[in-house]
PDB file of C-alpha atoms in Angstrom:
ATOM      1  CA  PRO A   1     -60.878  79.180 -75.305  1.00  0.00           C
ATOM      2  CA  LYS A   2     -63.843  81.378 -74.441  1.00  0.00           C
ATOM      3  CA  CYS A   3     -66.322  81.113 -71.614  1.00  0.00           C
ATOM      4  CA  ALA A   4     -70.040  81.078 -72.259  1.00  0.00           C
ATOM      5  CA  ALA A   5     -72.117  84.209 -71.737  1.00  0.00           C
ATOM      6  CA  GLY A   6     -72.243  85.150 -68.074  1.00  0.00           C
ATOM      7  CA  GLN A   7     -69.047  83.267 -67.245  1.00  0.00           C
ATOM      8  CA  ARG A   8     -65.415  84.309 -66.965  1.00  0.00           C
ATOM      9  CA  PHE A   9     -62.118  82.697 -66.137  1.00  0.00           C
ATOM     10  CA  LEU A  10     -60.986  82.546 -62.525  1.00  0.00           C
ATOM     11  CA  SER A  11     -58.239  85.000 -63.261  1.00  0.00           C
ATOM     12  CA  HIS A  12     -56.508  85.584 -59.928  1.00  0.00           C
ATOM     13  CA  THR A  13     -54.953  82.146 -59.507  1.00  0.00           C
ATOM     14  CA  GLY A  14     -52.985  80.323 -62.135  1.00  0.00           C
ATOM     15  CA  TRP A  15     -53.007  76.607 -62.885  1.00  0.00           C
ATOM     16  CA  ALA A  16     -50.297  74.753 -64.755  1.00  0.00           C
ATOM     17  CA  GLU A  17     -49.629  71.085 -65.295  1.00  0.00           C
ATOM     18  CA  ALA A  18     -46.343  69.221 -65.364  1.00  0.00           C
ATOM     19  CA  SER A  19     -45.426  65.550 -65.016  1.00  0.00           C
ATOM     20  CA  GLY A  20     -49.013  64.597 -64.404  1.00  0.00           C
ATOM     21  CA  ALA A  21     -49.444  66.776 -61.304  1.00  0.00           C
ATOM     22  CA  SER A  22     -51.206  70.116 -60.943  1.00  0.00           C
ATOM     23  CA  MET A  23     -49.345  73.151 -59.747  1.00  0.00           C
ATOM     24  CA  LEU A  24     -50.974  76.205 -58.190  1.00  0.00           C
ATOM     25  CA  LEU A  25     -48.983  79.405 -58.600  1.00  0.00           C
ATOM     26  CA  ILE A  26     -49.882  81.969 -55.949  1.00  0.00           C
ATOM     27  CA  PRO A  27     -48.225  85.384 -56.239  1.00  0.00           C
ATOM     28  CA  ILE A  28     -46.858  86.674 -52.948  1.00  0.00           C
ATOM     29  CA  GLY A  29     -46.229  90.404 -53.173  1.00  0.00           C
ATOM     30  CA  LEU A  30     -43.394  91.331 -55.521  1.00  0.00           C
ATOM     31  CA  ALA A  31     -41.077  88.492 -54.525  1.00  0.00           C
ATOM     32  CA  GLY A  32     -42.491  85.942 -56.934  1.00  0.00           C
ATOM     33  CA  VAL A  33     -44.750  82.958 -56.444  1.00  0.00           C
ATOM     34  CA  VAL A  34     -45.244  80.100 -54.047  1.00  0.00           C
ATOM     35  CA  LEU A  35     -45.724  76.801 -55.807  1.00  0.00           C
ATOM     36  CA  PHE A  36     -47.890  73.968 -54.555  1.00  0.00           C
ATOM     37  CA  SER A  37     -48.070  70.661 -56.369  1.00  0.00           C
ATOM     38  CA  SER A  38     -50.666  68.008 -55.756  1.00  0.00           C
ATOM     39  CA  ALA A  39     -52.472  65.526 -57.907  1.00  0.00           C
ATOM     40  CA  ALA A  40     -55.352  65.717 -55.432  1.00  0.00           C
ATOM     41  CA  THR A  41     -55.969  69.365 -56.310  1.00  0.00           C
ATOM     42  CA  ARG A  42     -55.591  68.931 -60.065  1.00  0.00           C
ATOM     43  CA  PRO A  43     -58.562  70.382 -61.956  1.00  0.00           C
ATOM     44  CA  PRO A  44     -60.303  68.124 -64.501  1.00  0.00           C
ATOM     45  CA  ARG A  45     -58.296  69.676 -67.332  1.00  0.00           C
ATOM     46  CA  ALA A  46     -55.216  71.841 -67.588  1.00  0.00           C
ATOM     47  CA  SER A  47     -56.835  74.723 -69.442  1.00  0.00           C
ATOM     48  CA  PRO A  48     -58.270  77.672 -67.456  1.00  0.00           C
ATOM     49  CA  LYS A  49     -61.655  77.052 -65.891  1.00  0.00           C
ATOM     50  CA  CYS A  50     -64.743  79.111 -66.476  1.00  0.00           C
ATOM     51  CA  ALA A  51     -65.882  80.270 -63.068  1.00  0.00           C
ATOM     52  CA  ALA A  52     -69.377  78.825 -63.335  1.00  0.00           C
ATOM     53  CA  GLU A  53     -68.092  75.370 -64.305  1.00  0.00           C
ATOM     54  CA  ALA A  54     -66.404  74.370 -61.050  1.00  0.00           C
ATOM     55  CA  MET A  55     -65.232  75.687 -57.702  1.00  0.00           C
ATOM     56  CA  PRO A  56     -61.532  74.782 -57.354  1.00  0.00           C
ATOM     57  CA  PRO A  57     -61.115  73.421 -53.802  1.00  0.00           C
ATOM     58  CA  VAL A  58     -58.127  75.708 -53.307  1.00  0.00           C
ATOM     59  CA  LEU A  59     -60.369  78.806 -53.439  1.00  0.00           C
ATOM     60  CA  TYR A  60     -61.687  77.837 -50.029  1.00  0.00           C
ATOM     61  CA  ALA A  61     -58.204  77.945 -48.466  1.00  0.00           C
ATOM     62  CA  PRO A  62     -57.267  81.117 -46.544  1.00  0.00           C
ATOM     63  CA  GLY A  63     -53.915  81.205 -48.343  1.00  0.00           C
ATOM     64  CA  THR A  64     -55.652  81.635 -51.680  1.00  0.00           C
ATOM     65  CA  ARG A  65     -57.409  84.787 -50.500  1.00  0.00           C
ATOM     66  CA  ALA A  66     -53.986  86.163 -49.595  1.00  0.00           C
ATOM     67  CA  SER A  67     -52.912  85.693 -53.211  1.00  0.00           C
ATOM     68  CA  TYR A  68     -55.391  88.404 -54.207  1.00  0.00           C
ATOM     69  CA  ALA A  69     -53.050  90.827 -52.403  1.00  0.00           C
ATOM     70  CA  GLY A  70     -55.831  92.882 -50.818  1.00  0.00           C
ATOM     71  CA  ASN A  71     -58.155  92.854 -53.824  1.00  0.00           C
ATOM     72  CA  LEU A  72     -61.106  91.513 -51.851  1.00  0.00           C
ATOM     73  CA  ALA A  73     -63.547  92.817 -54.458  1.00  0.00           C
ATOM     74  CA  GLY A  74     -62.002  90.501 -57.033  1.00  0.00           C
ATOM     75  CA  PHE A  75     -62.118  87.589 -54.600  1.00  0.00           C
ATOM     76  CA  LEU A  76     -65.828  88.129 -53.893  1.00  0.00           C
ATOM     77  CA  VAL A  77     -66.588  88.317 -57.617  1.00  0.00           C
ATOM     78  CA  ASP A  78     -64.757  85.035 -58.210  1.00  0.00           C
ATOM     79  CA  LEU A  79     -66.560  83.388 -55.283  1.00  0.00           C
ATOM     80  CA  HIS A  80     -69.895  84.502 -56.728  1.00  0.00           C
ATOM     81  CA  GLU A  81     -69.098  83.221 -60.194  1.00  0.00           C
ATOM     82  CA  ALA A  82     -67.870  79.906 -58.801  1.00  0.00           C
ATOM     83  CA  LYS A  83     -71.074  79.541 -56.724  1.00  0.00           C
ATOM     84  CA  ALA A  84     -69.053  79.275 -53.522  1.00  0.00           C
ATOM     85  CA  THR A  85     -70.772  78.253 -50.302  1.00  0.00           C
ATOM     86  CA  PHE A  86     -70.681  79.399 -46.677  1.00  0.00           C
ATOM     87  CA  ASN A  87     -71.307  77.051 -43.760  1.00  0.00           C
ATOM     88  CA  PHE A  88     -73.835  78.609 -41.375  1.00  0.00           C
ATOM     89  CA  CYS A  89     -74.921  77.168 -38.044  1.00  0.00           C
ATOM     90  CA  GLY A  90     -72.819  74.030 -38.243  1.00  0.00           C
ATOM     91  CA  GLY A  91     -73.836  72.645 -41.607  1.00  0.00           C
ATOM     92  CA  MET A  92     -76.374  74.875 -43.374  1.00  0.00           C
ATOM     93  CA  MET A  93     -74.745  75.547 -46.740  1.00  0.00           C
ATOM     94  CA  PHE A  94     -75.641  78.874 -48.359  1.00  0.00           C
ATOM     95  CA  GLN A  95     -74.499  79.797 -51.871  1.00  0.00           C
ATOM     96  CA  LEU A  96     -73.061  83.296 -52.152  1.00  0.00           C
ATOM     97  CA  ALA A  97     -74.818  85.342 -54.853  1.00  0.00           C
ATOM     98  CA  LEU A  98     -74.215  88.966 -55.831  1.00  0.00           C
ATOM     99  CA  SER A  99     -76.893  91.046 -57.523  1.00  0.00           C
ATOM    100  CA  ASP A 100     -76.002  92.153 -61.041  1.00  0.00           C
ATOM    101  CA  LYS A 101     -75.468  95.725 -59.847  1.00  0.00           C
ATOM    102  CA  LEU A 102     -73.195  94.735 -56.973  1.00  0.00           C
ATOM    103  CA  HIS A 103     -71.318  92.355 -59.272  1.00  0.00           C
ATOM    104  CA  SER A 104     -70.660  95.215 -61.695  1.00  0.00           C
ATOM    105  CA  HIS A 105     -69.658  97.545 -58.867  1.00  0.00           C
ATOM    106  CA  LEU A 106     -67.194  95.079 -57.318  1.00  0.00           C
ATOM    107  CA  SER A 107     -65.781  94.171 -60.726  1.00  0.00           C
ATOM    108  CA  ALA A 108     -65.042  97.844 -61.355  1.00  0.00           C
ATOM    109  CA  VAL A 109     -63.459  98.211 -57.915  1.00  0.00           C
ATOM    110  CA  SER A 110     -61.359  95.106 -58.548  1.00  0.00           C
ATOM    111  CA  SER A 111     -60.116  96.477 -61.864  1.00  0.00           C
ATOM    112  CA  ARG A 112     -58.845  99.596 -60.074  1.00  0.00           C
ATOM    113  CA  GLY A 113     -56.772  97.504 -57.693  1.00  0.00           C
ATOM    114  CA  ALA A 114     -56.341  96.797 -54.014  1.00  0.00           C
ATOM    115  CA  SER A 115     -55.710 100.447 -53.125  1.00  0.00           C
ATOM    116  CA  ASP A 116     -59.111 101.605 -54.347  1.00  0.00           C
ATOM    117  CA  ALA A 117     -61.061 103.373 -51.605  1.00  0.00           C
ATOM    118  CA  GLN A 118     -64.182 101.313 -52.336  1.00  0.00           C
ATOM    119  CA  GLN A 119     -62.535  97.947 -51.688  1.00  0.00           C
ATOM    120  CA  PRO A 120     -64.585  95.815 -49.257  1.00  0.00           C
ATOM    121  CA  VAL A 121     -63.294  95.846 -45.692  1.00  0.00           C
ATOM    122  CA  LEU A 122     -62.178  92.592 -44.092  1.00  0.00           C
ATOM    123  CA  HIS A 123     -62.495  93.054 -40.336  1.00  0.00           C
ATOM    124  CA  ASP A 124     -60.147  91.380 -37.885  1.00  0.00           C
ATOM    125  CA  ALA A 125     -60.856  88.396 -35.659  1.00  0.00           C
ATOM    126  CA  GLY A 126     -61.879  90.656 -32.775  1.00  0.00           C
ATOM    127  CA  LYS A 127     -64.982  91.818 -34.640  1.00  0.00           C
ATOM    128  CA  ARG A 128     -67.219  88.812 -34.068  1.00  0.00           C
ATOM    129  CA  ARG A 129     -70.384  90.906 -33.978  1.00  0.00           C
ATOM    130  CA  MET A 130     -71.477  93.861 -36.096  1.00  0.00           C
ATOM    131  CA  GLN A 131     -72.097  95.790 -32.898  1.00  0.00           C
ATOM    132  CA  GLN A 132     -68.299  95.800 -32.391  1.00  0.00           C
ATOM    133  CA  LEU A 133     -67.654  97.789 -35.575  1.00  0.00           C
ATOM    134  CA  ALA A 134     -66.650 101.413 -35.154  1.00  0.00           C
ATOM    135  CA  GLY A 135     -69.617 103.734 -35.599  1.00  0.00           C
ATOM    136  CA  TYR A 136     -72.207 100.952 -35.386  1.00  0.00           C
ATOM    137  CA  ASP A 137     -75.797 102.113 -35.213  1.00  0.00           C
ATOM    138  CA  LYS A 138     -79.170 100.396 -35.434  1.00  0.00           C
ATOM    139  CA  THR A 139     -80.145 101.552 -38.921  1.00  0.00           C
ATOM    140  CA  GLY A 140     -80.547 100.000 -42.355  1.00  0.00           C
ATOM    141  CA  ALA A 141     -77.570 101.880 -43.792  1.00  0.00           C
ATOM    142  CA  ALA A 142     -74.912 100.096 -45.863  1.00  0.00           C
ATOM    143  CA  ASP A 143     -71.925 101.366 -47.857  1.00  0.00           C
ATOM    144  CA  ASN A 144     -70.993  98.316 -50.021  1.00  0.00           C
ATOM    145  CA  ALA A 145     -67.614  98.086 -48.290  1.00  0.00           C
ATOM    146  CA  ARG A 146     -67.828  97.869 -44.490  1.00  0.00           C
ATOM    147  CA  VAL A 147     -71.481  96.791 -44.439  1.00  0.00           C
ATOM    148  CA  PHE A 148     -73.612  95.209 -47.170  1.00  0.00           C
ATOM    149  CA  HIS A 149     -77.309  94.839 -47.813  1.00  0.00           C
ATOM    150  CA  GLY A 150     -78.262  91.204 -48.194  1.00  0.00           C
ATOM    151  CA  ARG A 151     -80.898  88.533 -47.830  1.00  0.00           C
ATOM    152  CA  GLU A 152     -81.121  84.921 -46.848  1.00  0.00           C
ATOM    153  CA  VAL A 153     -83.149  83.207 -49.560  1.00  0.00           C
ATOM    154  CA  ARG A 154     -84.496  79.703 -49.003  1.00  0.00           C
ATOM    155  CA  GLN A 155     -86.266  77.141 -51.180  1.00  0.00           C
ATOM    156  CA  VAL A 156     -84.063  77.852 -54.195  1.00  0.00           C
ATOM    157  CA  HIS A 157     -83.829  74.425 -55.795  1.00  0.00           C
ATOM    158  CA  SER A 158     -80.846  75.289 -57.993  1.00  0.00           C
ATOM    159  CA  ALA A 159     -78.684  76.630 -55.140  1.00  0.00           C
ATOM    160  CA  ALA A 160     -75.182  75.240 -54.778  1.00  0.00           C
ATOM    161  CA  GLY A 161     -74.576  73.344 -51.558  1.00  0.00           C
ATOM    162  CA  GLY A 162     -77.554  71.039 -52.030  1.00  0.00           C
ATOM    163  CA  MET A 163     -79.773  72.663 -49.411  1.00  0.00           C
ATOM    164  CA  GLY A 164     -81.699  75.195 -51.477  1.00  0.00           C
ATOM    165  CA  MET A 165     -80.290  78.220 -49.660  1.00  0.00           C
ATOM    166  CA  VAL A 166     -78.667  81.417 -50.968  1.00  0.00           C
ATOM    167  CA  LEU A 167     -77.111  84.488 -49.359  1.00  0.00           C
ATOM    168  CA  GLN A 168     -77.706  87.339 -51.780  1.00  0.00           C
ATOM    169  CA  LEU A 169     -75.776  90.601 -51.433  1.00  0.00           C
ATOM    170  CA  SER A 170     -77.025  93.661 -53.324  1.00  0.00           C
ATOM    171  CA  LEU A 171     -75.933  97.233 -54.020  1.00  0.00           C
ATOM    172  CA  ALA A 172     -76.965  99.835 -51.454  1.00  0.00           C
ATOM    173  CA  GLY A 173     -77.063 103.597 -51.910  1.00  0.00           C
ATOM    174  CA  GLU A 174     -78.287 106.128 -54.412  1.00  0.00           C
ATOM    175  CA  GLU A 175     -77.808 103.939 -57.489  1.00  0.00           C
ATOM    176  CA  GLU A 176     -80.961 101.851 -57.745  1.00  0.00           C
ATOM    177  CA  ASP A 177     -80.558  98.078 -57.702  1.00  0.00           C
ATOM    178  CA  ALA A 178     -83.643  96.280 -59.006  1.00  0.00           C
ATOM    179  CA  GLU A 179     -82.544  93.231 -56.990  1.00  0.00           C
ATOM    180  CA  GLY A 180     -81.819  95.303 -53.901  1.00  0.00           C
ATOM    181  CA  TRP A 181     -83.920  95.972 -50.838  1.00  0.00           C
ATOM    182  CA  THR A 182     -87.460  97.149 -51.457  1.00  0.00           C
ATOM    183  CA  LYS A 183     -88.868 100.269 -49.821  1.00  0.00           C
ATOM    184  CA  LYS A 184     -90.644  98.116 -47.246  1.00  0.00           C
ATOM    185  CA  GLU A 185     -87.453  96.196 -46.469  1.00  0.00           C
ATOM    186  CA  LEU A 186     -85.649  99.489 -45.914  1.00  0.00           C
ATOM    187  CA  SER A 187     -88.328 101.253 -43.895  1.00  0.00           C
ATOM    188  CA  GLY A 188     -89.131  98.283 -41.688  1.00  0.00           C
ATOM    189  CA  TYR A 189     -85.607  96.978 -41.161  1.00  0.00           C
ATOM    190  CA  ASP A 190     -84.906  95.673 -37.665  1.00  0.00           C
ATOM    191  CA  GLY A 191     -82.173  93.142 -38.370  1.00  0.00           C
ATOM    192  CA  TRP A 192     -80.646  93.429 -34.896  1.00  0.00           C
ATOM    193  CA  GLY A 193     -83.679  91.568 -33.556  1.00  0.00           C
ATOM    194  CA  HIS A 194     -84.436  87.846 -33.548  1.00  0.00           C
ATOM    195  CA  ASP A 195     -85.725  86.352 -36.788  1.00  0.00           C
ATOM    196  CA  SER A 196     -88.882  85.101 -35.091  1.00  0.00           C
ATOM    197  CA  SER A 197     -90.000  88.664 -34.351  1.00  0.00           C
ATOM    198  CA  ARG A 198     -89.319  90.023 -37.836  1.00  0.00           C
ATOM    199  CA  LYS A 199     -91.504  90.211 -40.928  1.00  0.00           C
ATOM    200  CA  TRP A 200     -90.411  87.795 -43.636  1.00  0.00           C
ATOM    201  CA  ASN A 201     -90.882  87.731 -47.423  1.00  0.00           C
ATOM    202  CA  LEU A 202     -91.138  91.475 -48.078  1.00  0.00           C
ATOM    203  CA  ALA A 203     -88.914  91.013 -51.139  1.00  0.00           C
ATOM    204  CA  ARG A 204     -91.559  88.853 -52.829  1.00  0.00           C
ATOM    205  CA  GLU A 205     -93.317  92.046 -53.870  1.00  0.00           C
ATOM    206  CA  ALA A 206     -90.417  92.875 -56.219  1.00  0.00           C
ATOM    207  CA  ASP A 207     -90.621  91.561 -59.779  1.00  0.00           C
ATOM    208  CA  ALA A 208     -86.835  91.204 -59.982  1.00  0.00           C
ATOM    209  CA  PHE A 209     -86.753  89.038 -56.860  1.00  0.00           C
ATOM    210  CA  ARG A 210     -89.466  86.684 -58.086  1.00  0.00           C
ATOM    211  CA  ALA A 211     -87.881  86.480 -61.530  1.00  0.00           C
ATOM    212  CA  LYS A 212     -84.528  85.450 -60.079  1.00  0.00           C
ATOM    213  CA  TRP A 213     -85.479  83.189 -57.187  1.00  0.00           C
ATOM    214  CA  GLY A 214     -89.089  82.213 -57.835  1.00  0.00           C
ATOM    215  CA  ALA A 215     -92.346  83.078 -56.113  1.00  0.00           C
ATOM    216  CA  GLN A 216     -91.860  80.144 -53.727  1.00  0.00           C
ATOM    217  CA  ALA A 217     -88.644  81.526 -52.216  1.00  0.00           C
ATOM    218  CA  VAL A 218     -88.672  82.350 -48.506  1.00  0.00           C
ATOM    219  CA  THR A 219     -86.559  85.362 -47.624  1.00  0.00           C
ATOM    220  CA  LEU A 220     -85.474  87.813 -44.935  1.00  0.00           C
ATOM    221  CA  GLN A 221     -83.231  90.859 -45.328  1.00  0.00           C
ATOM    222  CA  HIS A 222     -80.087  91.341 -43.238  1.00  0.00           C
ATOM    223  CA  ARG A 223     -77.062  93.607 -43.103  1.00  0.00           C
ATOM    224  CA  PHE A 224     -73.791  91.701 -43.489  1.00  0.00           C
ATOM    225  CA  TYR A 225     -70.079  92.308 -42.968  1.00  0.00           C
ATOM    226  CA  LEU A 226     -66.891  90.297 -43.518  1.00  0.00           C
ATOM    227  CA  HIS A 227     -64.341  89.253 -40.905  1.00  0.00           C
ATOM    228  CA  VAL A 228     -61.696  86.613 -40.271  1.00  0.00           C
ATOM    229  CA  ASP A 229     -61.121  84.309 -37.311  1.00  0.00           C
ATOM    230  CA  ALA A 230     -57.898  83.367 -35.533  1.00  0.00           C
ATOM    231  CA  GLN A 231     -57.130  80.837 -38.300  1.00  0.00           C
ATOM    232  CA  ASP A 232     -57.710  83.468 -41.021  1.00  0.00           C
ATOM    233  CA  ASN A 233     -60.903  81.812 -42.270  1.00  0.00           C
ATOM    234  CA  LEU A 234     -63.339  84.145 -44.029  1.00  0.00           C
ATOM    235  CA  TRP A 235     -66.696  84.720 -42.307  1.00  0.00           C
ATOM    236  CA  LEU A 236     -69.836  86.428 -43.584  1.00  0.00           C
ATOM    237  CA  SER A 237     -71.845  87.655 -40.609  1.00  0.00           C
ATOM    238  CA  ALA A 238     -75.347  89.042 -40.261  1.00  0.00           C
ATOM    239  CA  GLU A 239     -76.309  91.806 -37.864  1.00  0.00           C
ATOM    240  CA  ASP A 240     -78.270  89.435 -35.629  1.00  0.00           C
ATOM    241  CA  GLY A 241     -75.122  87.374 -34.959  1.00  0.00           C
ATOM    242  CA  CYS A 242     -75.811  84.488 -37.311  1.00  0.00           C
ATOM    243  CA  GLU A 243     -72.687  83.853 -39.377  1.00  0.00           C
ATOM    244  CA  GLY A 244     -70.992  81.342 -41.635  1.00  0.00           C
ATOM    245  CA  TYR A 245     -67.489  80.643 -42.884  1.00  0.00           C
ATOM    246  CA  LEU A 246     -66.354  79.989 -46.439  1.00  0.00           C
ATOM    247  CA  ALA A 247     -66.376  76.211 -46.885  1.00  0.00           C
ATOM    248  CA  ALA A 248     -66.978  73.580 -49.522  1.00  0.00           C
ATOM    249  CA  ALA A 249     -70.295  71.782 -49.301  1.00  0.00           C
ATOM    250  CA  PRO A 250     -70.068  68.161 -48.133  1.00  0.00           C
ATOM    251  CA  PRO A 251     -70.494  65.575 -50.890  1.00  0.00           C
ATOM    252  CA  ALA A 252     -74.063  64.543 -51.536  1.00  0.00           C
ATOM    253  CA  ARG A 253     -75.037  61.229 -50.003  1.00  0.00           C
ATOM    254  CA  PRO A 254     -75.569  58.535 -52.629  1.00  0.00           C
ATOM    255  CA  LYS A 255     -79.173  57.503 -53.100  1.00  0.00           C
ATOM    256  CA  VAL A 256     -80.095  53.912 -52.322  1.00  0.00           C
ATOM    257  CA  PHE A 257     -82.618  52.666 -54.856  1.00  0.00           C
ATOM    258  CA  GLY A 258     -83.941  56.233 -55.118  1.00  0.00           C
ATOM    259  CA  LEU A 259     -85.378  56.122 -51.611  1.00  0.00           C
ATOM    260  CA  PHE A 260     -83.141  58.608 -49.819  1.00  0.00           C
TER     261      PHE A 260
END
């Protein structure tokens, strides 16, 4: 089977079906695979899933990230294509979205394997703030590995998570990204300060931003980095200290006679 344009199979984990139960095969180094079997985690059908169709619950588990064997670029690409969500501030669900340029960059890095020098860096649990990273400085610089350019984007009605919020990461550096930070976002960046003192919506001036998210979208640029906690959960953290962990969105509350 083929995926539709813009979709691809979630290729780093394998699903099989036997005796009515789903089995997840997770490769662990060169020793083989670890097998989990549960009807509760069975996907709707046994054939491979296109990434945009559904987010397998197992992708949110820390053990699944380990199955990528250090290929964090591939994991981020799969999270993007599955419209994965991060839980910020105790319940604000943001969909992770990569710009087309960053998606292409990370896909290329992933294809070269976990040893590639441009693989994203996953910082340890002791790095709870960007200011704790080696060589930290108050600039707008990003290298697409240790630190990323990004934005919080609100009032996006199609966003996964049901709250209209997206965290967009884009490509920084010499290669121009039409969806990346604008000149004003770069020159005026002060993401170490409190949101209330910063200038919002500079990205609205960019045609690519409005085309993707709509003229109504509310946005603010941030630098982001990735780290884990003591339980090995994946966190995406902004320079100002606001952060969220990879988590499935809670189920939508059923409407009662269309009133709620």
